Structure formats: C-alpha cells, structure tokens
Amino acid sequence: MQALRQAIRPRIFPLFVRHYSSALPSAKLNIPTDFSTTPILAHAASALPDSLSLGPSPRTTRQNLYQSINSALSYALRTDESVIVFGEDVAFGGVFRCSGGLAAEFGTERVFNTPLSEQGIAGFAIGAAAQGLKPVAEIQFADYVYPAFDQLVNEAAKYRYREGSLGRSAGGLVVRMPCGGVGHGGLYHTQSPESLFTHIPGLIVVVPRSPIQAKGLLLTAILKSKDPVLFMEPKTLYRATVEHVPEEPYFLPLSKAEILHTGTDLTVISYGAPLYKCMSAIETAEQQLGASVELIDLRTIYPWDRETVMESVKKTGRCMVVHESMVNAGVGAEVAAAIQNDVFLHLEAPVRRVAGWSTHTGLEFETFNLPDVARIYDAIKQTIEY
Amino acid sequence: MDFIHPAENTAIPTYRVMDSDGVILDPSHESQDLKPEDILTWYKNMVSVSIMDIIMFDAQRQGRIPFYMVSAGEEGIAVGSAAALNASDVIFSQYREAGVFKQRGFSSADFMNQLFANKHDSGRGRNMPVHYGSKELNIHTISSPLATQIPHAAGAAYALKLQDTQAGAKDKRIVACYFGEGAASEGDFHAALNIAATRACPVVFICRNNGFAISTPTLEQYRGDGIASRGIGYGIETIRVDGNDIFAVHKVTKEARRLALQDGGKPVLIEAMSYRVSHHSTSDDSFAYRAKVEVEDWKRRDNPITRLRKWMERKGLWDEGKERELRSTSRKDLLKAFNEAEGATKPALEFLFRDVYEVLTEEQKSQINELRDIIERYPEEYDLSVHDRGIESLKIDK
C-alpha cells in the first residue's frame, strides 16, 4: 500500500497520509490474505507448477509480480529488437517499477516516455505494430484507458479484419495496465474494465494472478501472440505476491485456463486478485462444510477456455464466478450464460455470481463493494446447500 | 504585460508556384528536374480520378454501389504530394485521396473491386466503398473513424526510423499522413503531432483544408490561423500551400520529405488549401448548407486539373485533341473494370469470421457451424449463389 501511495502521487496529489485497518478482531473469514502461505504461490522451487513445462530442477529467483514483469520485459527486449516499451513515466522505471532499469540497459530509443495522452499512446502503438514492431505500451492505470477506447476498439481490434488479404495487423501490440482494488484507490485507481474489452472481437484480454503467471503470459503476449493483447495487472499483487520464478524464459498459453485446486462438489471460476480470497473461502468451506471445491483461474478472459470450465462443471454440477468489476454485464454474466447453455443438464444449482455491486468504486466503501471471503464463502455454502 | 492577440498576427502565407491561368510565378520552379512525361502522368491521373468520380457517383445514384465519396477539387493535393514520395514511403490516408492511390499505381480494377466489395477486394468485402488499401503500394487500409490514422502515422514513422537504423538502410523511409481540416479537431490530431515531435518521427502530415467538414464551415471548426498555425505550437516545421497548384504541392512535399529525414528524423506539417467543390459524400446534399453559385464559382475560377492543363497548353504539351482522347481512353478503361468488378462474385462467407484473430477461435468455429446449419435448414431465406464457394466455405474442421 505504501508502494501504491508513492506510485500514484504524481497523478493525484496532494495525497493525505492515513492509516488503514486490517481485519476486525472478531473476523473469522475476512482475514487479510497471508501471501507467504497461500497455496496459490510457489513458495519453493520444488513447488513450480507442471504446466510450465520446464526441464528438471530449473533455476529460480524469488520475485514479486512487478519484478517478474520487469524480467519478462527485459527478456523480450533482449531477444527481439522489434520490441519497444513506452508509456507515461516508463523511462525512470514506471510508477509501479515494472520497467525499472530497462531504459538504461536497452536505450531510450526502445524504452521511453510518451506525452501524457492515452489515445496518443494507443494510436502510436498501433501504427508501430502495423509497421512490424512489437510495442508494449503502458496505460498508467486501467481507469485511464478510456481515452484510448476508440483506438483499441475501432483500430487495434479491427486492423487485421479490415486489411483482409493484405495481412497487416496490430498483432504485435501489447497494452499493459494496472487494474483492480488496492484498498484506497477511490474512483479512478480501482477499476477493472476488462468486460468492456471482452465485448470486442479481435482483442485478447489477459489477467495474471501471480509472478510466475505474469512472466509466462506476458512473454507469450509479446513474443508469440499475433493478436493485440490487453494485459491487465492486478496492482494489489505487484509487491504482495512473491514466489519462485524460473529464470529461464517460458511461455504460458493464452486462452487456456488453469485448475488451481481440484474438487468434486462445486466449481469456482475467477481470475486475478480475487483468486486468493476464493482460495481462503474454499479452505474454510472444505473444513467447515466438508465440501470439495474446484478453483479455476481463467487467466485469459477473452477468448476464454470454455472446455476446461465446462468439463469441471460437468463434473461438479455446481458453479460460481467471482470478479471485482460490477456484476452487471461483467465477465461472470458471459461465463454463467455459456455454462447454462452448454451444460444445462449437469447443473444442480443456479450459476452464482459474486462480484462488485452495481455502483462505482467509492473510496470508503471498497471493503463492502468488492467480493470478500465472507461473500464468497456464503455463496459457496448456499450453492452447495441449494 | 502583453497578451499575444492571435487576430493581430499576419496569416501564414500560402505558397504558390503558378497562378490560376497556369503562369509560373516562382522563378525557381524551372530549375527543378521535372520531366514532361511525369507531369503528363500527373495530369492523366488527376483526370482519371475525376472521371471515376463521375461514373461512381452515378453508380451510387443508380443503387449499384451503396456509397461513394468524390475527390473533386482535391486531385492536385493527392497526386502532387504522392508524386513527391518514394515508393517505399508508407502512407496513411483519410478517404478523399483516390489520387494518391492512382499516382502510386492502384489500377482501375483495384478501385472497382473494392468499390463493389467482390471476391477480388483485398478488404474481403468488409469495408464500405472508398476504404482502399494496398500492401504492395505501402498504403494502409482506410478506416472510417476520423483522425485515428494520425497517431498511427507517428508510430509507423517511429517504426521505420528504428527498422532503417537497425538495418543500416541507405535509403531511409518516411510516412505521409493525410487528413482533412475537420479531422484536425479530433484529439488524435493533437496526440499525434505532439508525440511525433517529442519522439522525432520522420512523418509528413498533409492536411487538406477544403473549407468544409460535411456541413460545417471552417469558421465553426476553428478560430486560429487554420491548421498550419498549430504546427508551430508543437515545434513542427510547417508550411501552407495552394492545394490547387500541383507544382507547389509537389515541391513542398518533396522538401518536407527531405526535412523529415534530417537530424535523425522529425515531423513536418503541410496545410494544403483547397475547396470541396463536391458534396461530402453520396449521402450528402451540400446545397442544404451552401449556395450553388459559390460552388459553381469555385469550379469555374480555379481547379487543379484545369490549372495544370493551362500550363501544359502554354508549353505546347497539350491540346483539345489529346484531351478528348485521354478522356475517352480513361473512361473506357474504367468502364471495363467497372463491368468486370460488378459481375464478379462476392467474397466467401467464411470471411465474415476470418481475420478477427490470426486463427479462428473455438467459439467462432461453433458459430460457423451454427450459421451453416441455419442456412441449410432455411435455404429459401438466404442467397448464397452470389458468394464465392457458396455453403462450402462454411464447412470447416471442427
């Protein structure tokens, strides 16, 4: 939180200093995530997920999310001279330190600041991509992506389609943006606008949950994907999540979900920061209710991995979707609708959505607005008992 | 304390090489190495575009194509500037630059295939008419949202600069970017010129100031000294030119291209003054907002085509006989392409789905099957005979 306060100072100052409470002494469910023990993170090199397809005993470094993003950017810049990295305040390392040291290592021709204009950043990136570069553009906060909405929706997403047989596209493009709640971001440092982009054919929307995921998914987005990728980074995880990240490059597939925890009675589908709260709620539910709950990380929000989700729901017969952004027309709406369409006969309870309420992300209300462990736990309980 | 009063500034002058009678005003013009056969090609290209405009405007009126936009009055800007570029230079345009495509080598068939959106159209029948594009000629496909191409041009110019430096290229490339004075009011214009200046991008911005954005006259578009005065504010070398004077446009663009590659690259702004003598598009009746007499006056008084013709006649390069023959040949060539394009089949239905992503998504594959199933069960509701490969193109591997 200290990091965020420092980070956003250039944008919204003066920022008054205040103290934030953690948990109520009486709380049994809404206890802050202990990132040092959560089973979601690889706390030892031996705990690396098999999905990374690495050789035997890979060398690892303990890194947090911003450091793993930095190492992905560094590797991409080193291996492909068509990669460039830019945005507001990127050259000195970025307000979240994701691009630290890159300008010094790779030169200001390839890592540079732009004027403060999101439509300019997106438009510039699209032109560079259409001419064969692999631009990695940064929007300082997802809350400020809207000035670039026209460029992303009408231009980046439709470039390949309208070029037809000519084959030019904005496929080299990656747009990174910090998103989601961090406790005190108020209206414009909290938003999760992913569902606005999942409604846009031609864009790939990715939300990583951890340092390992971020590095592998970002490397795929930059070096492998031929489609424009919006890479939305939960800023609350930048420093909080630390794990053993393989030093050698690896590529995680896009549009592929991952089962984080297997179960037989209920499927919980989520992505990004709420996964940690889902895991806490599931641990409690398994202890207290004796339920066996499966947890799926979508990772790519669009085009999403229907097969993994449907197979899981076929098995469990019950499911729920959890995300921070507003429930109405959110990612959960699409996932829930697809589930009832594809595996209707397997369902034994309504598909539940636990998400932000249909309101704005007001400063003092975040605890009550975004899904917490209590709401997720309660939804698990109700769905199991339905 | 002195406020700067914009109104007290002298307007930025308009550069001209020849007057409206085709008489050369700038003595330095003759020292240029311009070949008469090249100038004749410019003239032929301007005439061809103007004839295509007449044919296609009528074709739209007859309902044979859904939409069209003419270039009337602005052929000189397009052809003159395009002639000053290298073939490897990259172009982004707005939509009223058919002359750029023509000068670069876009054939009558290329124009017609796009306008009729048939199976030979590189856009695979997805774009409205006049949204041309060419990979071979290094012109990015036109999109309707105004001004979005201006920051693209800055980014593409940065890419060219980086690529040419990395490759140690001898002949460096620039980007040329066209837009109207109305589009220059968009935020993307501001974003683009600013980032092009700060990132030192080799790009020439060419604004066609034709006095109108659909119905809106420039008095309601801006209060400064046109678009040119803004370039200076961004730290960009800028010039205003008479857009009806193809020699002036050519010379200015050539010099702008040279400047754009100086000092490691930088943007240059050209504001080319003209008058939109036509309706905005086939969906517009411009006499609803301006007097017919004003338009007729412009048409009669000054026009890039007649101006160059007068110069050629003075030089003894042109006469009435050659004019008649050119018009007849151009018309025949265009009508032949028109008939072939109109008769060609429409693109395969699979192209509704393809190219959204590099490969079809699972979701799209299931939707293709869904669409095919509907068509097969309701065959009387859909005409597949006009589409290349009929229902076959919807048979894909699951």
PDB file of C-alpha atoms in Angstrom, chain A residues 219-373:
ATOM      1  CA  LEU A 219       6.235 -13.348 -22.795  1.00  0.00           C
ATOM      2  CA  THR A 220       3.627 -15.166 -24.873  1.00  0.00           C
ATOM      3  CA  ALA A 221       1.683 -11.942 -25.400  1.00  0.00           C
ATOM      4  CA  ILE A 222       4.769 -10.039 -26.554  1.00  0.00           C
ATOM      5  CA  LEU A 223       6.785 -12.620 -28.464  1.00  0.00           C
ATOM      6  CA  LYS A 224       4.271 -15.214 -29.680  1.00  0.00           C
ATOM      7  CA  SER A 225       0.811 -13.721 -29.994  1.00  0.00           C
ATOM      8  CA  LYS A 226      -0.124 -12.366 -33.424  1.00  0.00           C
ATOM      9  CA  ASP A 227      -3.181 -10.658 -31.933  1.00  0.00           C
ATOM     10  CA  PRO A 228      -3.367  -7.477 -29.839  1.00  0.00           C
ATOM     11  CA  VAL A 229      -3.328  -8.296 -26.123  1.00  0.00           C
ATOM     12  CA  LEU A 230      -4.635  -6.204 -23.241  1.00  0.00           C
ATOM     13  CA  PHE A 231      -2.593  -7.288 -20.241  1.00  0.00           C
ATOM     14  CA  MET A 232      -4.329  -6.213 -17.043  1.00  0.00           C
ATOM     15  CA  GLU A 233      -2.160  -6.460 -13.953  1.00  0.00           C
ATOM     16  CA  PRO A 234      -3.836  -6.527 -10.513  1.00  0.00           C
ATOM     17  CA  LYS A 235      -1.825  -3.769  -8.846  1.00  0.00           C
ATOM     18  CA  THR A 236      -2.564  -5.038  -5.345  1.00  0.00           C
ATOM     19  CA  LEU A 237      -0.428  -8.073  -6.220  1.00  0.00           C
ATOM     20  CA  TYR A 238       2.617  -6.135  -7.529  1.00  0.00           C
ATOM     21  CA  ARG A 239       4.506  -6.359  -4.223  1.00  0.00           C
ATOM     22  CA  ALA A 240       2.291  -8.674  -2.207  1.00  0.00           C
ATOM     23  CA  THR A 241       2.789 -11.830  -4.226  1.00  0.00           C
ATOM     24  CA  VAL A 242       6.256 -13.351  -4.095  1.00  0.00           C
ATOM     25  CA  GLU A 243       7.218 -16.747  -5.461  1.00  0.00           C
ATOM     26  CA  HIS A 244       9.981 -18.764  -7.045  1.00  0.00           C
ATOM     27  CA  VAL A 245      10.047 -17.673 -10.662  1.00  0.00           C
ATOM     28  CA  PRO A 246      12.056 -19.661 -13.214  1.00  0.00           C
ATOM     29  CA  GLU A 247      14.980 -17.648 -14.533  1.00  0.00           C
ATOM     30  CA  GLU A 248      14.884 -19.120 -17.997  1.00  0.00           C
ATOM     31  CA  PRO A 249      12.171 -17.929 -20.360  1.00  0.00           C
ATOM     32  CA  TYR A 250       8.951 -19.923 -20.610  1.00  0.00           C
ATOM     33  CA  PHE A 251       5.712 -19.340 -22.393  1.00  0.00           C
ATOM     34  CA  LEU A 252       2.268 -19.944 -20.960  1.00  0.00           C
ATOM     35  CA  PRO A 253      -0.528 -20.448 -23.480  1.00  0.00           C
ATOM     36  CA  LEU A 254      -3.216 -17.788 -23.938  1.00  0.00           C
ATOM     37  CA  SER A 255      -6.887 -18.799 -23.877  1.00  0.00           C
ATOM     38  CA  LYS A 256      -6.043 -21.639 -21.512  1.00  0.00           C
ATOM     39  CA  ALA A 257      -7.473 -21.764 -18.008  1.00  0.00           C
ATOM     40  CA  GLU A 258      -5.722 -23.456 -15.116  1.00  0.00           C
ATOM     41  CA  ILE A 259      -7.198 -25.605 -12.376  1.00  0.00           C
ATOM     42  CA  LEU A 260      -5.619 -24.351  -9.155  1.00  0.00           C
ATOM     43  CA  HIS A 261      -7.331 -26.696  -6.764  1.00  0.00           C
ATOM     44  CA  THR A 262      -9.301 -29.788  -7.639  1.00  0.00           C
ATOM     45  CA  GLY A 263     -12.696 -30.631  -6.193  1.00  0.00           C
ATOM     46  CA  THR A 264     -15.877 -32.544  -6.923  1.00  0.00           C
ATOM     47  CA  ASP A 265     -18.827 -30.613  -5.446  1.00  0.00           C
ATOM     48  CA  LEU A 266     -18.554 -27.093  -6.821  1.00  0.00           C
ATOM     49  CA  THR A 267     -16.500 -25.112  -9.355  1.00  0.00           C
ATOM     50  CA  VAL A 268     -15.348 -21.591  -8.526  1.00  0.00           C
ATOM     51  CA  ILE A 269     -14.220 -19.623 -11.584  1.00  0.00           C
ATOM     52  CA  SER A 270     -12.250 -16.426 -11.140  1.00  0.00           C
ATOM     53  CA  TYR A 271      -9.125 -14.543 -12.265  1.00  0.00           C
ATOM     54  CA  GLY A 272      -6.587 -12.090 -10.867  1.00  0.00           C
ATOM     55  CA  ALA A 273      -6.623 -10.851  -7.283  1.00  0.00           C
ATOM     56  CA  PRO A 274      -9.912 -12.428  -6.055  1.00  0.00           C
ATOM     57  CA  LEU A 275      -8.406 -15.906  -6.573  1.00  0.00           C
ATOM     58  CA  TYR A 276      -6.618 -15.545  -3.234  1.00  0.00           C
ATOM     59  CA  LYS A 277      -9.890 -14.759  -1.456  1.00  0.00           C
ATOM     60  CA  CYS A 278     -11.545 -17.644  -3.297  1.00  0.00           C
ATOM     61  CA  MET A 279      -8.798 -19.947  -2.027  1.00  0.00           C
ATOM     62  CA  SER A 280      -9.315 -18.765   1.580  1.00  0.00           C
ATOM     63  CA  ALA A 281     -13.075 -19.241   1.279  1.00  0.00           C
ATOM     64  CA  ILE A 282     -12.594 -22.694  -0.243  1.00  0.00           C
ATOM     65  CA  GLU A 283     -10.232 -23.776   2.544  1.00  0.00           C
ATOM     66  CA  THR A 284     -12.824 -22.726   5.121  1.00  0.00           C
ATOM     67  CA  ALA A 285     -15.665 -24.358   3.207  1.00  0.00           C
ATOM     68  CA  GLU A 286     -13.759 -27.597   2.894  1.00  0.00           C
ATOM     69  CA  GLN A 287     -13.077 -27.626   6.634  1.00  0.00           C
ATOM     70  CA  GLN A 288     -16.466 -26.472   7.839  1.00  0.00           C
ATOM     71  CA  LEU A 289     -18.818 -27.861   5.230  1.00  0.00           C
ATOM     72  CA  GLY A 290     -16.852 -30.893   4.192  1.00  0.00           C
ATOM     73  CA  ALA A 291     -17.283 -29.736   0.628  1.00  0.00           C
ATOM     74  CA  SER A 292     -14.796 -30.423  -2.149  1.00  0.00           C
ATOM     75  CA  VAL A 293     -14.409 -27.289  -4.258  1.00  0.00           C
ATOM     76  CA  GLU A 294     -12.571 -26.853  -7.564  1.00  0.00           C
ATOM     77  CA  LEU A 295     -10.904 -23.498  -8.276  1.00  0.00           C
ATOM     78  CA  ILE A 296     -10.265 -22.391 -11.859  1.00  0.00           C
ATOM     79  CA  ASP A 297      -8.152 -19.411 -12.901  1.00  0.00           C
ATOM     80  CA  LEU A 298      -9.408 -18.233 -16.311  1.00  0.00           C
ATOM     81  CA  ARG A 299      -6.128 -16.337 -16.941  1.00  0.00           C
ATOM     82  CA  THR A 300      -7.342 -15.238 -20.394  1.00  0.00           C
ATOM     83  CA  ILE A 301     -10.715 -13.551 -20.049  1.00  0.00           C
ATOM     84  CA  TYR A 302     -11.341 -13.473 -23.798  1.00  0.00           C
ATOM     85  CA  PRO A 303     -11.284 -15.642 -25.828  1.00  0.00           C
ATOM     86  CA  TRP A 304     -11.696 -17.834 -22.735  1.00  0.00           C
ATOM     87  CA  ASP A 305     -11.176 -21.526 -22.207  1.00  0.00           C
ATOM     88  CA  ARG A 306     -14.703 -22.936 -22.336  1.00  0.00           C
ATOM     89  CA  GLU A 307     -13.571 -26.531 -22.420  1.00  0.00           C
ATOM     90  CA  THR A 308     -11.791 -26.528 -19.060  1.00  0.00           C
ATOM     91  CA  VAL A 309     -14.717 -24.725 -17.422  1.00  0.00           C
ATOM     92  CA  MET A 310     -17.399 -26.971 -18.948  1.00  0.00           C
ATOM     93  CA  GLU A 311     -15.527 -30.166 -18.079  1.00  0.00           C
ATOM     94  CA  SER A 312     -15.247 -29.007 -14.489  1.00  0.00           C
ATOM     95  CA  VAL A 313     -18.903 -28.008 -14.191  1.00  0.00           C
ATOM     96  CA  LYS A 314     -19.981 -31.288 -15.792  1.00  0.00           C
ATOM     97  CA  LYS A 315     -18.079 -32.993 -13.003  1.00  0.00           C
ATOM     98  CA  THR A 316     -19.250 -30.826 -10.087  1.00  0.00           C
ATOM     99  CA  GLY A 317     -22.742 -29.773 -11.227  1.00  0.00           C
ATOM    100  CA  ARG A 318     -22.472 -26.501  -9.344  1.00  0.00           C
ATOM    101  CA  CYS A 319     -20.514 -23.341 -10.078  1.00  0.00           C
ATOM    102  CA  MET A 320     -19.965 -19.699  -9.359  1.00  0.00           C
ATOM    103  CA  VAL A 321     -17.968 -16.882 -10.894  1.00  0.00           C
ATOM    104  CA  VAL A 322     -16.056 -14.299  -8.866  1.00  0.00           C
ATOM    105  CA  HIS A 323     -14.663 -10.953 -10.033  1.00  0.00           C
ATOM    106  CA  GLU A 324     -14.129  -7.421  -8.766  1.00  0.00           C
ATOM    107  CA  SER A 325     -15.813  -5.473 -11.554  1.00  0.00           C
ATOM    108  CA  MET A 326     -19.536  -4.729 -11.496  1.00  0.00           C
ATOM    109  CA  VAL A 327     -21.738  -7.803 -11.692  1.00  0.00           C
ATOM    110  CA  ASN A 328     -23.993  -6.473 -14.448  1.00  0.00           C
ATOM    111  CA  ALA A 329     -22.652  -7.482 -17.880  1.00  0.00           C
ATOM    112  CA  GLY A 330     -19.383  -8.479 -16.265  1.00  0.00           C
ATOM    113  CA  VAL A 331     -17.269 -11.479 -17.230  1.00  0.00           C
ATOM    114  CA  GLY A 332     -19.444 -13.572 -14.901  1.00  0.00           C
ATOM    115  CA  ALA A 333     -22.523 -12.862 -16.995  1.00  0.00           C
ATOM    116  CA  GLU A 334     -20.911 -14.351 -20.087  1.00  0.00           C
ATOM    117  CA  VAL A 335     -19.423 -17.329 -18.292  1.00  0.00           C
ATOM    118  CA  ALA A 336     -22.703 -18.077 -16.487  1.00  0.00           C
ATOM    119  CA  ALA A 337     -24.728 -17.794 -19.701  1.00  0.00           C
ATOM    120  CA  ALA A 338     -22.336 -20.078 -21.571  1.00  0.00           C
ATOM    121  CA  ILE A 339     -22.452 -22.636 -18.773  1.00  0.00           C
ATOM    122  CA  GLN A 340     -26.254 -22.796 -18.674  1.00  0.00           C
ATOM    123  CA  ASN A 341     -26.253 -23.131 -22.468  1.00  0.00           C
ATOM    124  CA  ASP A 342     -23.593 -25.804 -22.753  1.00  0.00           C
ATOM    125  CA  VAL A 343     -24.045 -27.989 -19.654  1.00  0.00           C
ATOM    126  CA  PHE A 344     -27.597 -27.227 -18.552  1.00  0.00           C
ATOM    127  CA  LEU A 345     -28.455 -30.838 -17.793  1.00  0.00           C
ATOM    128  CA  HIS A 346     -25.484 -31.163 -15.456  1.00  0.00           C
ATOM    129  CA  LEU A 347     -26.446 -28.193 -13.287  1.00  0.00           C
ATOM    130  CA  GLU A 348     -27.865 -28.853  -9.844  1.00  0.00           C
ATOM    131  CA  ALA A 349     -27.980 -25.224  -8.683  1.00  0.00           C
ATOM    132  CA  PRO A 350     -28.216 -21.793 -10.273  1.00  0.00           C
ATOM    133  CA  VAL A 351     -24.888 -20.362 -11.501  1.00  0.00           C
ATOM    134  CA  ARG A 352     -23.924 -17.838  -8.874  1.00  0.00           C
ATOM    135  CA  ARG A 353     -22.020 -14.583  -9.466  1.00  0.00           C
ATOM    136  CA  VAL A 354     -20.062 -12.862  -6.706  1.00  0.00           C
ATOM    137  CA  ALA A 355     -18.800  -9.522  -7.995  1.00  0.00           C
ATOM    138  CA  GLY A 356     -18.664  -5.797  -7.413  1.00  0.00           C
ATOM    139  CA  TRP A 357     -22.091  -4.277  -6.806  1.00  0.00           C
ATOM    140  CA  SER A 358     -23.722  -2.131  -9.490  1.00  0.00           C
ATOM    141  CA  THR A 359     -22.134   1.073  -8.349  1.00  0.00           C
ATOM    142  CA  HIS A 360     -18.849   2.975  -8.515  1.00  0.00           C
ATOM    143  CA  THR A 361     -15.667   2.220  -6.616  1.00  0.00           C
ATOM    144  CA  GLY A 362     -16.080   4.850  -3.882  1.00  0.00           C
ATOM    145  CA  LEU A 363     -13.097   5.355  -1.595  1.00  0.00           C
ATOM    146  CA  GLU A 364     -14.529   4.491   1.809  1.00  0.00           C
ATOM    147  CA  PHE A 365     -16.648   1.581   0.639  1.00  0.00           C
ATOM    148  CA  GLU A 366     -14.202  -0.781  -1.021  1.00  0.00           C
ATOM    149  CA  THR A 367     -14.437  -3.405   1.713  1.00  0.00           C
ATOM    150  CA  PHE A 368     -18.191  -3.548   1.186  1.00  0.00           C
ATOM    151  CA  ASN A 369     -18.117  -3.363  -2.600  1.00  0.00           C
ATOM    152  CA  LEU A 370     -15.555  -5.867  -3.853  1.00  0.00           C
ATOM    153  CA  PRO A 371     -16.025  -9.597  -3.221  1.00  0.00           C
ATOM    154  CA  ASP A 372     -14.517 -10.635   0.095  1.00  0.00           C
ATOM    155  CA  VAL A 373     -14.011 -14.026   1.725  1.00  0.00           C
TER     156      VAL A 373
END
